[in-house]
PDB file of C-alpha atoms in Angstrom:
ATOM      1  CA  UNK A  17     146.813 125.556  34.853  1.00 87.00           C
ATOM      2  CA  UNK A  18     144.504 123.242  36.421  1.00 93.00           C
ATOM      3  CA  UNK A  19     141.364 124.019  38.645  1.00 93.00           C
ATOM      4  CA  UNK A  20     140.273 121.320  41.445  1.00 95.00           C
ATOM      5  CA  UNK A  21     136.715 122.583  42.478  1.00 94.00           C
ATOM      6  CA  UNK A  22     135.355 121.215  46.127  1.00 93.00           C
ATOM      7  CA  UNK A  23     131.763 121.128  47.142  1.00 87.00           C
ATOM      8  CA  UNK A  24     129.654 120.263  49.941  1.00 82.00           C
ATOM      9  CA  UNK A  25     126.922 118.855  48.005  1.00 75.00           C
ATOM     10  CA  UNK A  26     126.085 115.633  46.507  1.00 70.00           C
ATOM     11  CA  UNK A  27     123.183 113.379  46.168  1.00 65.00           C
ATOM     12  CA  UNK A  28     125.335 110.111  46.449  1.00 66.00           C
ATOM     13  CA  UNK A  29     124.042 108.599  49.428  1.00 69.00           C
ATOM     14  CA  UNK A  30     127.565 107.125  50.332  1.00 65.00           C
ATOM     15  CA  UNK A  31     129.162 109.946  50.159  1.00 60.00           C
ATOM     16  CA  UNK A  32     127.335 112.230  52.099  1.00 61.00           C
ATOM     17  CA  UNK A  33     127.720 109.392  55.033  1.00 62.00           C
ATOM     18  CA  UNK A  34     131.420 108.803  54.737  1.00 67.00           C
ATOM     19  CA  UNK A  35     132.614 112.317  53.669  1.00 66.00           C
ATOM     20  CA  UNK A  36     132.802 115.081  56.100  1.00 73.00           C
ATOM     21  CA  UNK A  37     133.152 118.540  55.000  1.00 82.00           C
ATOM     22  CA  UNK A  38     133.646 118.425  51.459  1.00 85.00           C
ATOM     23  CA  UNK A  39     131.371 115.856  49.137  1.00 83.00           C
ATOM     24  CA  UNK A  40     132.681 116.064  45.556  1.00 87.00           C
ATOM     25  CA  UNK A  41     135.750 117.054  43.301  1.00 93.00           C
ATOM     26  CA  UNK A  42     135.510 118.090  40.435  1.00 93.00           C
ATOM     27  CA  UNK A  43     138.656 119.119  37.932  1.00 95.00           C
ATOM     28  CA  UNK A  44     138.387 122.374  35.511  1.00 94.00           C
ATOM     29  CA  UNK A  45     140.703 122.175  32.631  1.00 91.00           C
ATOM     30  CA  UNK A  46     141.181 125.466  30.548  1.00 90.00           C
ATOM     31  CA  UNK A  47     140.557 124.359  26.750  1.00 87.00           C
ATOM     32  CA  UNK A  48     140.813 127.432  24.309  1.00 85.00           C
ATOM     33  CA  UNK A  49     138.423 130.753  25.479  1.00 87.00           C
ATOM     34  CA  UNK A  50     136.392 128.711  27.993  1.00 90.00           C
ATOM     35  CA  UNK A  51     136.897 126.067  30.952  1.00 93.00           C
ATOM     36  CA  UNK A  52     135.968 122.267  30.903  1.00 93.00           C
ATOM     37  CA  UNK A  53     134.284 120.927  34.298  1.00 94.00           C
ATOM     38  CA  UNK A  54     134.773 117.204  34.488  1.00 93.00           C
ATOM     39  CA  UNK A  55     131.950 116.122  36.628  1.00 91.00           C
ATOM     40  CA  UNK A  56     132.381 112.276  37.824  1.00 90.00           C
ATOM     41  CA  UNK A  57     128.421 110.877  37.361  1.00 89.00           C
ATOM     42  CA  UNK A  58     129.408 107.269  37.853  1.00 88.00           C
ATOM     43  CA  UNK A  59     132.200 104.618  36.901  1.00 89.00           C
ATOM     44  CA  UNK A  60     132.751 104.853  33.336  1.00 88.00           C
ATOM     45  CA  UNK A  61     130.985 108.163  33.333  1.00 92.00           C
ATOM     46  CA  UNK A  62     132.050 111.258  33.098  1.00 92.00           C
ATOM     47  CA  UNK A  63     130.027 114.684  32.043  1.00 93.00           C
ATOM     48  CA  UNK A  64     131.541 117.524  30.636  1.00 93.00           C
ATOM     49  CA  UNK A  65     130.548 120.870  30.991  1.00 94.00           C
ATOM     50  CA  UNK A  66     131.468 124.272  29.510  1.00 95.00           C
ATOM     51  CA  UNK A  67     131.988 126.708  31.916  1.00 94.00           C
ATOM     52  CA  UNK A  68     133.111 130.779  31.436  1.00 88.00           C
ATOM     53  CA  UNK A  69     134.423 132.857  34.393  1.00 83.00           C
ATOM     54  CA  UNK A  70     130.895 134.178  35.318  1.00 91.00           C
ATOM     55  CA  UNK A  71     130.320 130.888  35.944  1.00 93.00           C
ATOM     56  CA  UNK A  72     133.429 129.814  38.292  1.00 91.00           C
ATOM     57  CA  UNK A  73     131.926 132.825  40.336  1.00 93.00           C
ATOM     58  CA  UNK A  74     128.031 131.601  40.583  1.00 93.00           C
ATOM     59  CA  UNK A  75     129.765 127.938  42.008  1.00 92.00           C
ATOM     60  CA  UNK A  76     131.734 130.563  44.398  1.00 92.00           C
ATOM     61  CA  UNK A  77     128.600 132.012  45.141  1.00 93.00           C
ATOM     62  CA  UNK A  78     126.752 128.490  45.543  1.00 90.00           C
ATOM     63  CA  UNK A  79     129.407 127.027  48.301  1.00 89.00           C
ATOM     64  CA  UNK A  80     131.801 125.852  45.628  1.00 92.00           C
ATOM     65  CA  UNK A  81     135.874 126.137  46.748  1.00 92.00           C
ATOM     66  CA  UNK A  82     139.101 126.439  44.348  1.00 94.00           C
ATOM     67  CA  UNK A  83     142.427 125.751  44.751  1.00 94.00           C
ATOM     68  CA  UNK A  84     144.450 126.628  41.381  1.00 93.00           C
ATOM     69  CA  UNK A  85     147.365 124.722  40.739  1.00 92.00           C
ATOM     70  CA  UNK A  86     149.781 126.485  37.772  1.00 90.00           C
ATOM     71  CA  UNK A  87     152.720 124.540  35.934  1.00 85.00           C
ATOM     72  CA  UNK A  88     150.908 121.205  35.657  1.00 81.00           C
ATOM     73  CA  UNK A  89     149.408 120.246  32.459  1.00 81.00           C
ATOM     74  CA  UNK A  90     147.014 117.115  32.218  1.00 82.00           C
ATOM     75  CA  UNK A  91     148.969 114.278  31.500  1.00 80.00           C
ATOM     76  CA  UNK A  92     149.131 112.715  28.221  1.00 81.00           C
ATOM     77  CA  UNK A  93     147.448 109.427  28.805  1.00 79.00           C
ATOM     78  CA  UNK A  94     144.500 110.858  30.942  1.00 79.00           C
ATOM     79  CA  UNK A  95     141.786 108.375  31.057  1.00 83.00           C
ATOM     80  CA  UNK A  96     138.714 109.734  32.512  1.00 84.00           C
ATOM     81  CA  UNK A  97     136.871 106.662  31.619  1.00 85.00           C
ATOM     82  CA  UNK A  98     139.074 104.630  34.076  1.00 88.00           C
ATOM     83  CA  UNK A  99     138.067 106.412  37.397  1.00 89.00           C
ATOM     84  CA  UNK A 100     136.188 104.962  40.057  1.00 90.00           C
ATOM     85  CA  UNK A 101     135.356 108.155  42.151  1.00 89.00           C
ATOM     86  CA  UNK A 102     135.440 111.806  41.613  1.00 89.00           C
ATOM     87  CA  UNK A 103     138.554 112.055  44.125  1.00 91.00           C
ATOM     88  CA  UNK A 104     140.337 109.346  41.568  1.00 92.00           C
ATOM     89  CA  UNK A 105     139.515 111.430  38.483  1.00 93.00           C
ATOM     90  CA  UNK A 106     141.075 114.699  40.346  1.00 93.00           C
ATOM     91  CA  UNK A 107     144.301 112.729  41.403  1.00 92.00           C
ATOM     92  CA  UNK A 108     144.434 111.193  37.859  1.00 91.00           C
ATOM     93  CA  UNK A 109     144.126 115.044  36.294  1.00 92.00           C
ATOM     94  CA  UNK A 110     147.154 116.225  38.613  1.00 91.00           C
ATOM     95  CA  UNK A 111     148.892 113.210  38.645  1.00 89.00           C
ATOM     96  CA  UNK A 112     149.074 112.383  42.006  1.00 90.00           C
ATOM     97  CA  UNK A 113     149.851 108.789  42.932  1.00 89.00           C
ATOM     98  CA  UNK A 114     149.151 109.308  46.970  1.00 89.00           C
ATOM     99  CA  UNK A 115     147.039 105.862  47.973  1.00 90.00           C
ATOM    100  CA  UNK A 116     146.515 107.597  51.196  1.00 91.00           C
ATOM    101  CA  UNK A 117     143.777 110.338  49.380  1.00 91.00           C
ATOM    102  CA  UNK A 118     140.649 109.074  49.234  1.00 90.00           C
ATOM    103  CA  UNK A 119     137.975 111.900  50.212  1.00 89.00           C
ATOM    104  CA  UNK A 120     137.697 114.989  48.778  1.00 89.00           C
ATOM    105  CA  UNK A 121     138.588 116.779  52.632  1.00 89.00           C
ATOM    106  CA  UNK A 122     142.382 114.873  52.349  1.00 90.00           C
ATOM    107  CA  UNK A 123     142.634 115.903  48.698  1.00 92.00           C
ATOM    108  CA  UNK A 124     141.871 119.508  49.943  1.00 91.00           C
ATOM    109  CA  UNK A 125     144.786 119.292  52.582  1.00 90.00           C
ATOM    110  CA  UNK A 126     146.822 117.487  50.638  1.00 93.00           C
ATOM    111  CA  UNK A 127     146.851 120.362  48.134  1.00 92.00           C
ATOM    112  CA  UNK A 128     146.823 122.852  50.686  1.00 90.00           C
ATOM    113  CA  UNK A 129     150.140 121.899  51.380  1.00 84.00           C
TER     114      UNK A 129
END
């Protein structure tokens, strides 16, 4: 099971001009007892934090949105070193090759789907 967390926050400046509703992506990946948040910084940078179910409901509380997606695994040659945005590193965790996804919002409805 994989976890694609949307928010409507962000201090990137080009983002919050070219993205409309939702501002960052962010993967969750369970690993063991807890959950790993893979939060894009920059190219080449990726931060990982250690998150428990009370905390999946403070982002809830905060304006965060889930969509759980069950049967995929991360694929074996996942490379979150490679990713240029934070929409690339959630298509890269899922696997999804769709050129056409490029903002978080079209990720969203794309998964939707």
């Amino acid at each position: 099971m994989i976890i694609i967390a949307f928010s409507n926050k962000t201090s990137k400046k080009f983002a919050q001009l070219v993205c409309r509703k939702f501002k960052h992506v962010a993967p969750i990946i369970p690993d063991g007892r807890f959950l790993i948040m893979y939060q894009f910084v920059r190219p080449g940078y990726v931060e990982k934090i250690k998150l428990g179910t009370r905390d999946l409901k403070i982002l809830k509380a905060h304006g965060w949105q889930f969509i759980y997606i069950n049967g995929i695994d991360v694929p074996y040659d996942f490379n979150m070193r490679t990713a240029y945005s934070c929409v690339d590193l959630a298509k890269r965790t899922i696997n999804m090759h769709n050129i056409f996804v490029q903002t978080p919002l079209a990720l969203y409805k794309r998964l939707k789907q």
